[in-house]
PDB file of C-alpha atoms in Angstrom:
ATOM      1  CA  MET D 896     -20.347  25.488  53.927  1.00 43.00           C
ATOM      2  CA  VAL D 897     -22.988  23.860  51.718  1.00 49.00           C
ATOM      3  CA  THR D 898     -26.404  25.479  51.872  1.00 48.00           C
ATOM      4  CA  LYS D 899     -29.737  24.490  50.397  1.00 47.00           C
ATOM      5  CA  THR D 900     -31.310  26.513  47.664  1.00 45.00           C
ATOM      6  CA  ALA D 901     -34.682  26.371  45.943  1.00 44.00           C
ATOM      7  CA  SER D 902     -33.495  28.288  42.883  1.00 52.00           C
ATOM      8  CA  ARG D 903     -33.151  26.696  39.472  1.00 56.00           C
ATOM      9  CA  PRO D 904     -29.645  25.561  38.440  1.00 56.00           C
ATOM     10  CA  THR D 905     -27.642  28.188  36.601  1.00 62.00           C
ATOM     11  CA  LYS D 906     -25.626  27.699  33.423  1.00 59.00           C
ATOM     12  CA  GLN D 907     -22.506  28.159  35.510  1.00 65.00           C
ATOM     13  CA  GLN D 908     -23.518  25.266  37.781  1.00 66.00           C
ATOM     14  CA  LEU D 909     -24.255  22.983  34.856  1.00 65.00           C
ATOM     15  CA  ALA D 910     -20.974  23.891  33.191  1.00 68.00           C
ATOM     16  CA  ARG D 911     -18.998  22.981  36.315  1.00 79.00           C
ATOM     17  CA  ILE D 912     -20.463  19.483  36.714  1.00 83.00           C
ATOM     18  CA  ARG D 913     -18.100  16.904  35.238  1.00 83.00           C
ATOM     19  CA  HIS D 914     -18.502  13.248  34.361  1.00 82.00           C
ATOM     20  CA  ARG D 915     -16.242  12.330  37.292  1.00 87.00           C
ATOM     21  CA  HIS D 916     -18.640  14.093  39.684  1.00 88.00           C
ATOM     22  CA  LEU D 917     -21.584  12.023  38.473  1.00 87.00           C
ATOM     23  CA  ASN D 918     -19.640   8.759  38.449  1.00 86.00           C
ATOM     24  CA  CYS D 919     -18.391   9.300  41.990  1.00 90.00           C
ATOM     25  CA  PHE D 920     -21.851  10.285  43.203  1.00 90.00           C
ATOM     26  CA  LEU D 921     -23.467   7.213  41.626  1.00 88.00           C
ATOM     27  CA  GLU D 922     -20.883   4.813  43.045  1.00 88.00           C
ATOM     28  CA  ALA D 923     -21.197   6.397  46.503  1.00 90.00           C
ATOM     29  CA  ALA D 924     -24.997   6.177  46.308  1.00 88.00           C
ATOM     30  CA  ARG D 925     -24.788   2.520  45.329  1.00 85.00           C
ATOM     31  CA  SER D 926     -22.215   1.377  47.898  1.00 87.00           C
ATOM     32  CA  ARG D 927     -23.124   3.803  50.709  1.00 88.00           C
ATOM     33  CA  LYS D 928     -19.403   4.107  51.505  1.00 90.00           C
ATOM     34  CA  VAL D 929     -16.750   6.569  50.350  1.00 89.00           C
ATOM     35  CA  SER D 930     -14.070   3.874  50.455  1.00 90.00           C
ATOM     36  CA  ALA D 931     -16.105   1.509  48.261  1.00 89.00           C
ATOM     37  CA  ALA D 932     -16.769   4.283  45.729  1.00 88.00           C
ATOM     38  CA  ALA D 933     -13.066   5.113  45.641  1.00 88.00           C
ATOM     39  CA  PHE D 934     -12.163   1.459  45.107  1.00 89.00           C
ATOM     40  CA  ALA D 935     -14.691   1.077  42.274  1.00 86.00           C
ATOM     41  CA  LEU D 936     -13.343   4.185  40.535  1.00 87.00           C
ATOM     42  CA  ASN D 937      -9.679   3.307  41.187  1.00 88.00           C
ATOM     43  CA  ILE D 938      -8.991   6.562  43.022  1.00 90.00           C
ATOM     44  CA  SER D 939      -7.927   7.371  46.576  1.00 89.00           C
ATOM     45  CA  GLN D 940     -10.497   7.828  49.331  1.00 89.00           C
ATOM     46  CA  PRO D 941      -9.499  11.492  49.870  1.00 89.00           C
ATOM     47  CA  ALA D 942      -9.978  12.088  46.127  1.00 91.00           C
ATOM     48  CA  ALA D 943     -13.455  10.553  46.274  1.00 89.00           C
ATOM     49  CA  SER D 944     -14.382  12.652  49.310  1.00 91.00           C
ATOM     50  CA  LYS D 945     -13.091  15.779  47.562  1.00 92.00           C
ATOM     51  CA  THR D 946     -15.087  14.994  44.404  1.00 91.00           C
ATOM     52  CA  LEU D 947     -18.312  14.537  46.375  1.00 91.00           C
ATOM     53  CA  ALA D 948     -17.662  17.752  48.290  1.00 91.00           C
ATOM     54  CA  GLU D 949     -17.087  19.610  45.000  1.00 90.00           C
ATOM     55  CA  LEU D 950     -20.399  18.353  43.625  1.00 90.00           C
ATOM     56  CA  GLU D 951     -22.288  19.406  46.757  1.00 90.00           C
ATOM     57  CA  LYS D 952     -20.666  22.821  46.564  1.00 89.00           C
ATOM     58  CA  ILE D 953     -21.629  23.194  42.904  1.00 88.00           C
ATOM     59  CA  LEU D 954     -25.227  22.175  43.611  1.00 88.00           C
ATOM     60  CA  GLU D 955     -25.334  24.188  46.843  1.00 87.00           C
ATOM     61  CA  THR D 956     -26.986  21.346  48.742  1.00 89.00           C
ATOM     62  CA  ARG D 957     -26.050  18.278  50.728  1.00 91.00           C
ATOM     63  CA  LEU D 958     -26.463  15.012  48.854  1.00 91.00           C
ATOM     64  CA  PHE D 959     -25.291  12.723  51.660  1.00 91.00           C
ATOM     65  CA  GLN D 960     -25.463  12.494  55.412  1.00 89.00           C
ATOM     66  CA  ARG D 961     -22.094  11.317  56.695  1.00 85.00           C
ATOM     67  CA  ARG D 962     -22.040   8.462  59.209  1.00 81.00           C
ATOM     68  CA  GLY D 963     -19.275   6.757  61.139  1.00 75.00           C
ATOM     69  CA  LYS D 964     -16.444   4.883  59.388  1.00 73.00           C
ATOM     70  CA  GLY D 965     -17.027   6.599  56.047  1.00 69.00           C
ATOM     71  CA  GLY D 966     -20.675   5.545  55.751  1.00 82.00           C
ATOM     72  CA  LEU D 967     -23.140   7.565  53.685  1.00 88.00           C
ATOM     73  CA  THR D 968     -26.910   7.970  53.534  1.00 88.00           C
ATOM     74  CA  LEU D 969     -28.657   9.864  50.761  1.00 90.00           C
ATOM     75  CA  THR D 970     -30.502  13.008  51.802  1.00 91.00           C
ATOM     76  CA  PRO D 971     -33.923  13.721  50.220  1.00 89.00           C
ATOM     77  CA  GLU D 972     -32.092  16.010  47.799  1.00 89.00           C
ATOM     78  CA  GLY D 973     -29.602  13.252  47.070  1.00 87.00           C
ATOM     79  CA  GLN D 974     -32.410  10.801  46.298  1.00 86.00           C
ATOM     80  CA  VAL D 975     -33.859  13.234  43.761  1.00 85.00           C
ATOM     81  CA  PHE D 976     -30.459  13.876  42.179  1.00 87.00           C
ATOM     82  CA  LEU D 977     -29.762  10.112  42.004  1.00 85.00           C
ATOM     83  CA  ARG D 978     -32.756   9.665  39.720  1.00 79.00           C
ATOM     84  CA  TYR D 979     -31.524  12.208  37.188  1.00 78.00           C
ATOM     85  CA  ALA D 980     -27.787  11.585  37.506  1.00 82.00           C
ATOM     86  CA  GLY D 981     -28.337   7.928  36.666  1.00 75.00           C
ATOM     87  CA  ALA D 982     -30.522   8.869  33.717  1.00 73.00           C
ATOM     88  CA  SER D 983     -27.911  11.271  32.344  1.00 75.00           C
ATOM     89  CA  ILE D 984     -25.116   8.690  32.544  1.00 74.00           C
ATOM     90  CA  ALA D 985     -27.420   6.127  30.943  1.00 72.00           C
ATOM     91  CA  ALA D 986     -28.238   8.528  28.100  1.00 66.00           C
ATOM     92  CA  LEU D 987     -24.543   9.158  27.489  1.00 69.00           C
ATOM     93  CA  LYS D 988     -23.846   5.417  27.517  1.00 69.00           C
ATOM     94  CA  GLU D 989     -26.668   4.814  25.028  1.00 64.00           C
ATOM     95  CA  GLY D 990     -25.179   7.434  22.765  1.00 65.00           C
ATOM     96  CA  LEU D 991     -21.727   5.868  22.926  1.00 64.00           C
ATOM     97  CA  ASP D 992     -23.170   2.389  22.383  1.00 63.00           C
ATOM     98  CA  GLY D 993     -25.117   3.703  19.407  1.00 60.00           C
ATOM     99  CA  LEU D 994     -21.999   5.184  17.850  1.00 58.00           C
ATOM    100  CA  ALA D 995     -20.060   1.968  18.409  1.00 59.00           C
ATOM    101  CA  GLN D 996     -22.767  -0.114  16.815  1.00 56.00           C
ATOM    102  CA  VAL D 997     -23.074   2.232  13.838  1.00 51.00           C
ATOM    103  CA  ARG D 998     -19.322   1.930  13.279  1.00 53.00           C
ATOM    104  CA  MET D 999     -19.718  -1.848  13.277  1.00 52.00           C
ATOM    105  CA  GLN D1000     -22.737  -1.494  10.968  1.00 49.00           C
ATOM    106  CA  GLY D1001     -25.039  -3.004  13.575  1.00 53.00           C
ATOM    107  CA  GLY D1002     -27.962  -1.811  15.634  1.00 56.00           C
ATOM    108  CA  PRO D1003     -27.827  -0.380  19.167  1.00 65.00           C
ATOM    109  CA  MET D1004     -27.166  -2.675  22.132  1.00 80.00           C
ATOM    110  CA  LEU D1005     -29.792  -3.334  24.800  1.00 89.00           C
ATOM    111  CA  VAL D1006     -28.750  -4.750  28.181  1.00 91.00           C
ATOM    112  CA  VAL D1007     -31.551  -6.659  29.892  1.00 94.00           C
ATOM    113  CA  GLY D1008     -31.527  -8.123  33.383  1.00 92.00           C
ATOM    114  CA  ALA D1009     -33.780 -11.122  33.965  1.00 89.00           C
ATOM    115  CA  LEU D1010     -34.384 -13.190  37.075  1.00 82.00           C
ATOM    116  CA  LEU D1011     -33.732 -16.884  36.550  1.00 74.00           C
ATOM    117  CA  GLY D1012     -37.422 -17.764  36.526  1.00 71.00           C
ATOM    118  CA  VAL D1013     -38.159 -15.225  33.817  1.00 74.00           C
ATOM    119  CA  ALA D1014     -35.044 -16.045  31.787  1.00 68.00           C
ATOM    120  CA  ALA D1015     -36.093 -19.694  31.649  1.00 66.00           C
ATOM    121  CA  GLN D1016     -39.742 -19.016  30.942  1.00 76.00           C
ATOM    122  CA  PHE D1017     -40.901 -16.778  28.092  1.00 81.00           C
ATOM    123  CA  MET D1018     -37.867 -14.555  27.525  1.00 87.00           C
ATOM    124  CA  PRO D1019     -36.155 -16.851  24.967  1.00 88.00           C
ATOM    125  CA  GLY D1020     -39.207 -16.741  22.699  1.00 88.00           C
ATOM    126  CA  ALA D1021     -39.635 -12.993  23.153  1.00 90.00           C
ATOM    127  CA  ILE D1022     -35.974 -12.280  22.337  1.00 91.00           C
ATOM    128  CA  LYS D1023     -36.080 -14.562  19.291  1.00 91.00           C
ATOM    129  CA  GLU D1024     -39.109 -12.772  17.853  1.00 91.00           C
ATOM    130  CA  PHE D1025     -37.658  -9.352  18.639  1.00 92.00           C
ATOM    131  CA  GLN D1026     -34.319 -10.047  16.950  1.00 89.00           C
ATOM    132  CA  GLU D1027     -36.042 -11.375  13.845  1.00 88.00           C
ATOM    133  CA  ALA D1028     -37.675  -7.957  13.446  1.00 88.00           C
ATOM    134  CA  HIS D1029     -34.880  -5.641  14.650  1.00 85.00           C
ATOM    135  CA  ASN D1030     -31.192  -5.239  13.900  1.00 77.00           C
ATOM    136  CA  THR D1031     -29.747  -4.954  17.384  1.00 81.00           C
ATOM    137  CA  VAL D1032     -27.510  -6.643  19.943  1.00 84.00           C
ATOM    138  CA  ILE D1033     -29.111  -7.867  23.167  1.00 89.00           C
ATOM    139  CA  ARG D1034     -27.172  -8.846  26.266  1.00 90.00           C
ATOM    140  CA  ILE D1035     -29.114 -10.916  28.825  1.00 91.00           C
ATOM    141  CA  ILE D1036     -27.790 -10.834  32.389  1.00 89.00           C
ATOM    142  CA  THR D1037     -29.085 -12.806  35.369  1.00 85.00           C
ATOM    143  CA  GLY D1038     -28.261 -12.209  39.007  1.00 80.00           C
ATOM    144  CA  PRO D1039     -29.649 -11.038  42.347  1.00 80.00           C
ATOM    145  CA  ASN D1040     -32.589  -8.690  41.930  1.00 82.00           C
ATOM    146  CA  LYS D1041     -31.040  -5.904  44.025  1.00 82.00           C
ATOM    147  CA  THR D1042     -27.820  -5.982  42.019  1.00 85.00           C
ATOM    148  CA  MET D1043     -29.692  -5.736  38.734  1.00 89.00           C
ATOM    149  CA  LEU D1044     -31.842  -2.861  39.986  1.00 89.00           C
ATOM    150  CA  ASP D1045     -28.702  -0.998  41.082  1.00 86.00           C
ATOM    151  CA  GLN D1046     -27.212  -1.529  37.625  1.00 86.00           C
ATOM    152  CA  LEU D1047     -30.442  -0.315  36.025  1.00 89.00           C
ATOM    153  CA  ARG D1048     -30.506   2.792  38.201  1.00 85.00           C
ATOM    154  CA  LEU D1049     -26.909   3.594  37.303  1.00 80.00           C
ATOM    155  CA  GLY D1050     -27.490   3.166  33.572  1.00 81.00           C
ATOM    156  CA  GLU D1051     -25.609  -0.129  33.250  1.00 84.00           C
ATOM    157  CA  MET D1052     -28.834  -1.878  32.198  1.00 90.00           C
ATOM    158  CA  ASP D1053     -31.782  -0.742  30.105  1.00 92.00           C
ATOM    159  CA  LEU D1054     -34.470  -3.038  31.490  1.00 94.00           C
ATOM    160  CA  VAL D1055     -35.020  -5.555  34.291  1.00 94.00           C
ATOM    161  CA  VAL D1056     -37.651  -8.268  33.950  1.00 93.00           C
ATOM    162  CA  GLY D1057     -38.450  -9.782  37.332  1.00 87.00           C
ATOM    163  CA  ARG D1058     -40.332  -9.482  40.580  1.00 88.00           C
ATOM    164  CA  LEU D1059     -41.451  -6.202  42.101  1.00 89.00           C
ATOM    165  CA  ALA D1060     -38.948  -5.140  44.757  1.00 87.00           C
ATOM    166  CA  SER D1061     -39.586  -3.299  48.016  1.00 84.00           C
ATOM    167  CA  PRO D1062     -40.474   0.421  47.858  1.00 85.00           C
ATOM    168  CA  ARG D1063     -37.001   1.336  49.156  1.00 81.00           C
ATOM    169  CA  GLU D1064     -35.288  -0.579  46.347  1.00 84.00           C
ATOM    170  CA  MET D1065     -37.636   0.925  43.736  1.00 87.00           C
ATOM    171  CA  GLN D1066     -36.548   4.536  44.276  1.00 83.00           C
ATOM    172  CA  GLY D1067     -35.967   6.181  40.919  1.00 84.00           C
ATOM    173  CA  LEU D1068     -37.478   3.221  39.065  1.00 90.00           C
ATOM    174  CA  SER D1069     -40.816   2.479  37.418  1.00 92.00           C
ATOM    175  CA  PHE D1070     -42.562  -0.929  37.394  1.00 94.00           C
ATOM    176  CA  THR D1071     -45.133  -2.287  34.909  1.00 94.00           C
ATOM    177  CA  HIS D1072     -47.004  -5.407  36.047  1.00 93.00           C
ATOM    178  CA  LEU D1073     -47.114  -8.409  33.696  1.00 91.00           C
ATOM    179  CA  TYR D1074     -48.443 -11.263  35.858  1.00 89.00           C
ATOM    180  CA  SER D1075     -48.159 -12.848  39.312  1.00 89.00           C
ATOM    181  CA  GLU D1076     -46.599 -16.172  40.267  1.00 89.00           C
ATOM    182  CA  PRO D1077     -46.054 -18.134  43.486  1.00 92.00           C
ATOM    183  CA  VAL D1078     -43.151 -19.976  45.021  1.00 92.00           C
ATOM    184  CA  VAL D1079     -43.514 -23.781  44.814  1.00 95.00           C
ATOM    185  CA  PHE D1080     -41.995 -26.922  46.339  1.00 96.00           C
ATOM    186  CA  VAL D1081     -40.499 -29.367  43.827  1.00 96.00           C
ATOM    187  CA  ALA D1082     -38.676 -32.679  44.060  1.00 96.00           C
ATOM    188  CA  ARG D1083     -37.627 -35.556  41.824  1.00 96.00           C
ATOM    189  CA  PRO D1084     -40.388 -37.723  40.305  1.00 95.00           C
ATOM    190  CA  GLY D1085     -41.122 -40.639  42.621  1.00 93.00           C
ATOM    191  CA  HIS D1086     -40.178 -38.653  45.736  1.00 95.00           C
ATOM    192  CA  PRO D1087     -42.025 -39.907  48.875  1.00 93.00           C
ATOM    193  CA  LEU D1088     -43.821 -36.544  49.243  1.00 94.00           C
ATOM    194  CA  VAL D1089     -45.016 -36.415  45.630  1.00 93.00           C
ATOM    195  CA  HIS D1090     -48.657 -37.535  45.881  1.00 92.00           C
ATOM    196  CA  ASP D1091     -52.180 -36.178  45.657  1.00 90.00           C
ATOM    197  CA  LYS D1092     -52.644 -35.572  49.382  1.00 92.00           C
ATOM    198  CA  PRO D1093     -51.644 -32.172  50.845  1.00 93.00           C
ATOM    199  CA  VAL D1094     -48.123 -32.339  52.249  1.00 93.00           C
ATOM    200  CA  ASP D1095     -47.568 -31.779  55.963  1.00 91.00           C
ATOM    201  CA  LEU D1096     -44.784 -29.174  56.014  1.00 90.00           C
ATOM    202  CA  ALA D1097     -43.523 -30.529  59.323  1.00 87.00           C
ATOM    203  CA  LEU D1098     -42.123 -33.472  57.341  1.00 87.00           C
ATOM    204  CA  LEU D1099     -39.640 -31.082  55.706  1.00 85.00           C
ATOM    205  CA  GLU D1100     -37.812 -30.755  59.017  1.00 83.00           C
ATOM    206  CA  ASN D1101     -36.333 -34.213  58.403  1.00 84.00           C
ATOM    207  CA  LEU D1102     -35.324 -33.505  54.803  1.00 89.00           C
ATOM    208  CA  THR D1103     -32.846 -31.275  53.028  1.00 93.00           C
ATOM    209  CA  LEU D1104     -34.509 -28.093  51.760  1.00 93.00           C
ATOM    210  CA  ILE D1105     -32.832 -26.080  48.996  1.00 94.00           C
ATOM    211  CA  VAL D1106     -33.619 -22.351  49.112  1.00 92.00           C
ATOM    212  CA  PRO D1107     -32.330 -19.206  47.362  1.00 88.00           C
ATOM    213  CA  THR D1108     -29.360 -17.359  48.847  1.00 85.00           C
ATOM    214  CA  GLY D1109     -29.994 -14.765  51.521  1.00 79.00           C
ATOM    215  CA  ASP D1110     -29.343 -11.833  49.178  1.00 74.00           C
ATOM    216  CA  GLY D1111     -32.079 -12.929  46.774  1.00 74.00           C
ATOM    217  CA  LEU D1112     -35.505 -11.341  46.424  1.00 77.00           C
ATOM    218  CA  MET D1113     -37.318 -14.628  47.089  1.00 82.00           C
ATOM    219  CA  ARG D1114     -35.642 -15.514  50.386  1.00 85.00           C
ATOM    220  CA  PRO D1115     -37.738 -13.244  52.660  1.00 87.00           C
ATOM    221  CA  VAL D1116     -40.899 -14.559  50.980  1.00 89.00           C
ATOM    222  CA  ILE D1117     -39.856 -18.145  51.679  1.00 90.00           C
ATOM    223  CA  ASP D1118     -38.787 -17.439  55.267  1.00 89.00           C
ATOM    224  CA  ARG D1119     -42.129 -15.756  56.054  1.00 90.00           C
ATOM    225  CA  PHE D1120     -44.063 -18.644  54.507  1.00 91.00           C
ATOM    226  CA  MET D1121     -42.205 -21.275  56.521  1.00 90.00           C
ATOM    227  CA  LEU D1122     -42.585 -19.370  59.791  1.00 89.00           C
ATOM    228  CA  ALA D1123     -46.290 -18.789  59.143  1.00 91.00           C
ATOM    229  CA  HIS D1124     -46.743 -22.554  58.790  1.00 88.00           C
ATOM    230  CA  GLY D1125     -44.880 -23.452  61.959  1.00 86.00           C
ATOM    231  CA  VAL D1126     -41.608 -24.578  60.397  1.00 84.00           C
ATOM    232  CA  VAL D1127     -39.127 -22.786  62.623  1.00 78.00           C
ATOM    233  CA  LYS D1128     -35.969 -24.858  62.292  1.00 76.00           C
ATOM    234  CA  LEU D1129     -34.751 -27.039  59.452  1.00 75.00           C
ATOM    235  CA  ARG D1130     -31.999 -29.548  60.135  1.00 76.00           C
ATOM    236  CA  ASN D1131     -30.472 -29.426  56.665  1.00 87.00           C
ATOM    237  CA  THR D1132     -30.666 -26.372  54.421  1.00 92.00           C
ATOM    238  CA  ILE D1133     -28.707 -25.610  51.276  1.00 94.00           C
ATOM    239  CA  GLU D1134     -28.585 -22.085  49.898  1.00 92.00           C
ATOM    240  CA  ALA D1135     -28.002 -22.096  46.156  1.00 90.00           C
ATOM    241  CA  ARG D1136     -28.383 -19.769  43.202  1.00 84.00           C
ATOM    242  CA  SER D1137     -27.478 -22.214  40.444  1.00 86.00           C
ATOM    243  CA  SER D1138     -30.522 -23.913  38.890  1.00 87.00           C
ATOM    244  CA  GLU D1139     -28.258 -26.565  37.362  1.00 89.00           C
ATOM    245  CA  PHE D1140     -26.902 -27.511  40.795  1.00 93.00           C
ATOM    246  CA  CYS D1141     -30.389 -27.659  42.313  1.00 93.00           C
ATOM    247  CA  ARG D1142     -31.789 -29.885  39.555  1.00 93.00           C
ATOM    248  CA  GLN D1143     -28.883 -32.320  39.805  1.00 94.00           C
ATOM    249  CA  TYR D1144     -29.049 -32.408  43.604  1.00 95.00           C
ATOM    250  CA  LEU D1145     -32.766 -33.242  43.501  1.00 95.00           C
ATOM    251  CA  HIS D1146     -32.138 -35.946  40.926  1.00 92.00           C
ATOM    252  CA  ASP D1147     -29.674 -37.699  43.238  1.00 89.00           C
ATOM    253  CA  SER D1148     -31.473 -37.242  46.573  1.00 93.00           C
ATOM    254  CA  ASP D1149     -34.746 -36.824  48.478  1.00 93.00           C
ATOM    255  CA  ALA D1150     -34.161 -33.077  48.889  1.00 94.00           C
ATOM    256  CA  VAL D1151     -36.936 -30.563  48.226  1.00 95.00           C
ATOM    257  CA  TRP D1152     -36.395 -27.269  46.397  1.00 96.00           C
ATOM    258  CA  MET D1153     -38.441 -24.152  47.147  1.00 93.00           C
ATOM    259  CA  VAL D1154     -38.265 -21.868  44.121  1.00 92.00           C
ATOM    260  CA  SER D1155     -40.332 -19.482  42.017  1.00 89.00           C
ATOM    261  CA  LEU D1156     -42.682 -21.332  39.676  1.00 89.00           C
ATOM    262  CA  GLY D1157     -41.269 -19.694  36.557  1.00 85.00           C
ATOM    263  CA  ALA D1158     -37.835 -21.182  37.178  1.00 86.00           C
ATOM    264  CA  VAL D1159     -39.111 -24.772  37.091  1.00 90.00           C
ATOM    265  CA  GLN D1160     -42.352 -24.643  35.115  1.00 87.00           C
ATOM    266  CA  HIS D1161     -40.789 -26.272  32.033  1.00 86.00           C
ATOM    267  CA  ASP D1162     -39.242 -28.986  34.225  1.00 91.00           C
ATOM    268  CA  ILE D1163     -42.636 -29.766  35.762  1.00 93.00           C
ATOM    269  CA  GLU D1164     -44.347 -29.883  32.368  1.00 90.00           C
ATOM    270  CA  ASP D1165     -41.598 -32.141  30.965  1.00 91.00           C
ATOM    271  CA  GLY D1166     -41.720 -34.504  33.954  1.00 94.00           C
ATOM    272  CA  VAL D1167     -38.151 -33.700  35.005  1.00 94.00           C
ATOM    273  CA  LEU D1168     -39.366 -32.375  38.364  1.00 96.00           C
ATOM    274  CA  ALA D1169     -42.589 -32.900  40.299  1.00 96.00           C
ATOM    275  CA  ARG D1170     -44.525 -30.295  42.263  1.00 96.00           C
ATOM    276  CA  LEU D1171     -45.490 -31.085  45.847  1.00 96.00           C
ATOM    277  CA  ASN D1172     -49.113 -30.591  46.863  1.00 95.00           C
ATOM    278  CA  VAL D1173     -48.596 -27.501  49.018  1.00 94.00           C
ATOM    279  CA  ASP D1174     -50.834 -24.435  48.862  1.00 94.00           C
ATOM    280  CA  THR D1175     -48.371 -21.570  48.348  1.00 93.00           C
ATOM    281  CA  GLY D1176     -50.862 -19.022  47.076  1.00 90.00           C
ATOM    282  CA  GLU D1177     -49.825 -16.540  49.753  1.00 92.00           C
ATOM    283  CA  THR D1178     -46.367 -16.304  48.177  1.00 92.00           C
ATOM    284  CA  GLN D1179     -47.770 -14.804  44.966  1.00 90.00           C
ATOM    285  CA  GLY D1180     -45.593 -11.951  43.757  1.00 87.00           C
ATOM    286  CA  ALA D1181     -45.867  -9.457  40.916  1.00 89.00           C
ATOM    287  CA  VAL D1182     -43.566  -9.980  37.927  1.00 90.00           C
ATOM    288  CA  GLY D1183     -43.056  -7.177  35.454  1.00 92.00           C
ATOM    289  CA  LEU D1184     -40.846  -4.688  33.641  1.00 95.00           C
ATOM    290  CA  THR D1185     -38.688  -2.212  35.550  1.00 95.00           C
ATOM    291  CA  VAL D1186     -37.102   0.822  33.900  1.00 93.00           C
ATOM    292  CA  ARG D1187     -35.664   4.099  35.126  1.00 89.00           C
ATOM    293  CA  ALA D1188     -38.379   6.540  36.110  1.00 87.00           C
ATOM    294  CA  GLY D1189     -38.662   9.944  34.475  1.00 78.00           C
ATOM    295  CA  THR D1190     -36.996   8.925  31.208  1.00 80.00           C
ATOM    296  CA  ASP D1191     -38.600   7.924  27.935  1.00 81.00           C
ATOM    297  CA  PRO D1192     -37.451   4.512  26.658  1.00 86.00           C
ATOM    298  CA  SER D1193     -35.749   4.616  23.272  1.00 85.00           C
ATOM    299  CA  PRO D1194     -37.853   3.353  20.342  1.00 87.00           C
ATOM    300  CA  MET D1195     -35.813   0.126  20.314  1.00 88.00           C
ATOM    301  CA  LEU D1196     -36.284  -0.440  24.048  1.00 92.00           C
ATOM    302  CA  ARG D1197     -39.988   0.336  23.766  1.00 92.00           C
ATOM    303  CA  ALA D1198     -40.296  -2.233  20.975  1.00 93.00           C
ATOM    304  CA  LEU D1199     -38.552  -4.835  23.144  1.00 94.00           C
ATOM    305  CA  MET D1200     -40.829  -4.058  26.089  1.00 95.00           C
ATOM    306  CA  ASP D1201     -43.889  -4.451  23.864  1.00 94.00           C
ATOM    307  CA  THR D1202     -42.616  -7.824  22.613  1.00 94.00           C
ATOM    308  CA  VAL D1203     -41.933  -9.089  26.142  1.00 93.00           C
ATOM    309  CA  THR D1204     -45.365  -7.884  27.280  1.00 93.00           C
ATOM    310  CA  HIS D1205     -47.025  -9.729  24.402  1.00 90.00           C
ATOM    311  CA  PHE D1206     -45.197 -12.983  25.135  1.00 87.00           C
ATOM    312  CA  ALA D1207     -45.932 -12.724  28.865  1.00 86.00           C
ATOM    313  CA  SER D1208     -49.662 -12.241  28.183  1.00 84.00           C
ATOM    314  CA  GLU D1209     -49.818 -15.415  26.083  1.00 78.00           C
ATOM    315  CA  TYR D1210     -47.639 -17.600  28.301  1.00 70.00           C
ATOM    316  CA  PRO D1211     -49.609 -19.970  30.603  1.00 64.00           C
ATOM    317  CA  HIS D1212     -49.271 -19.033  34.264  1.00 59.00           C
ATOM    318  CA  TYR D1213     -50.398 -21.368  37.013  1.00 49.00           C
TER     319      TYR D1213
END
């Protein structure tokens, strides 16, 4: 039986923890299911359950509460261990990446997650300046905010540049604020709703509205805004993640796109898209840098963060 202990870990405990224990724990913490962790690790479900049980026995504490159908919930002890297990795997990965890059006579690799609005805004200039001063490889990945934060927590990313997530999703992570931006309504130039007068949102009920997918960070913000302004039901809604699709769809129709300002700011400035006169100030959200908490960024990562911070401070935000 696993019992809780307040004593410090012994050398024997540390010596018994294997890489497979940490990998299985991290996958189980991410997926919240034993079966999903087993599938990700290409092992059987009984093997995954046995590995987790071994780790709990070594640590002398429960890391998960078991639920029906193989479901898992982290205990308070498990939440603490998640923070440091992810950091240890990340440190090992950084070491392996560093060795690989040295063998190829290059610098270390940095993996950066960026929301679409950020990736299209100031990140290209920041990365260009950074690479001119440092010999390193940078991999930029875009995707749903939750997915990127999970990858960051598990050591698969070094940095995420995007909106501040909910407190629950920020466990084990640290956020540094850069600026705030709203969600905006945009359409093609010449659209009937593109004029100086404030737009009556009730008119959107007769149009096609393009919104982010339900798993995106912006969707709850948009849903709350629409409900607060009396727009309960839209006849035609398209959920899309691809900016290219949304731009082309607007170009060929009278649809309206609700999206974070950073994703379309260049399009508005270049006259490719037009912003509707809708006060969306209440949708303002914090954008910043997210890293794993409790770990010191490497000198290279710190230099990248400083460069991104500098570019963000000089970029015009509206």
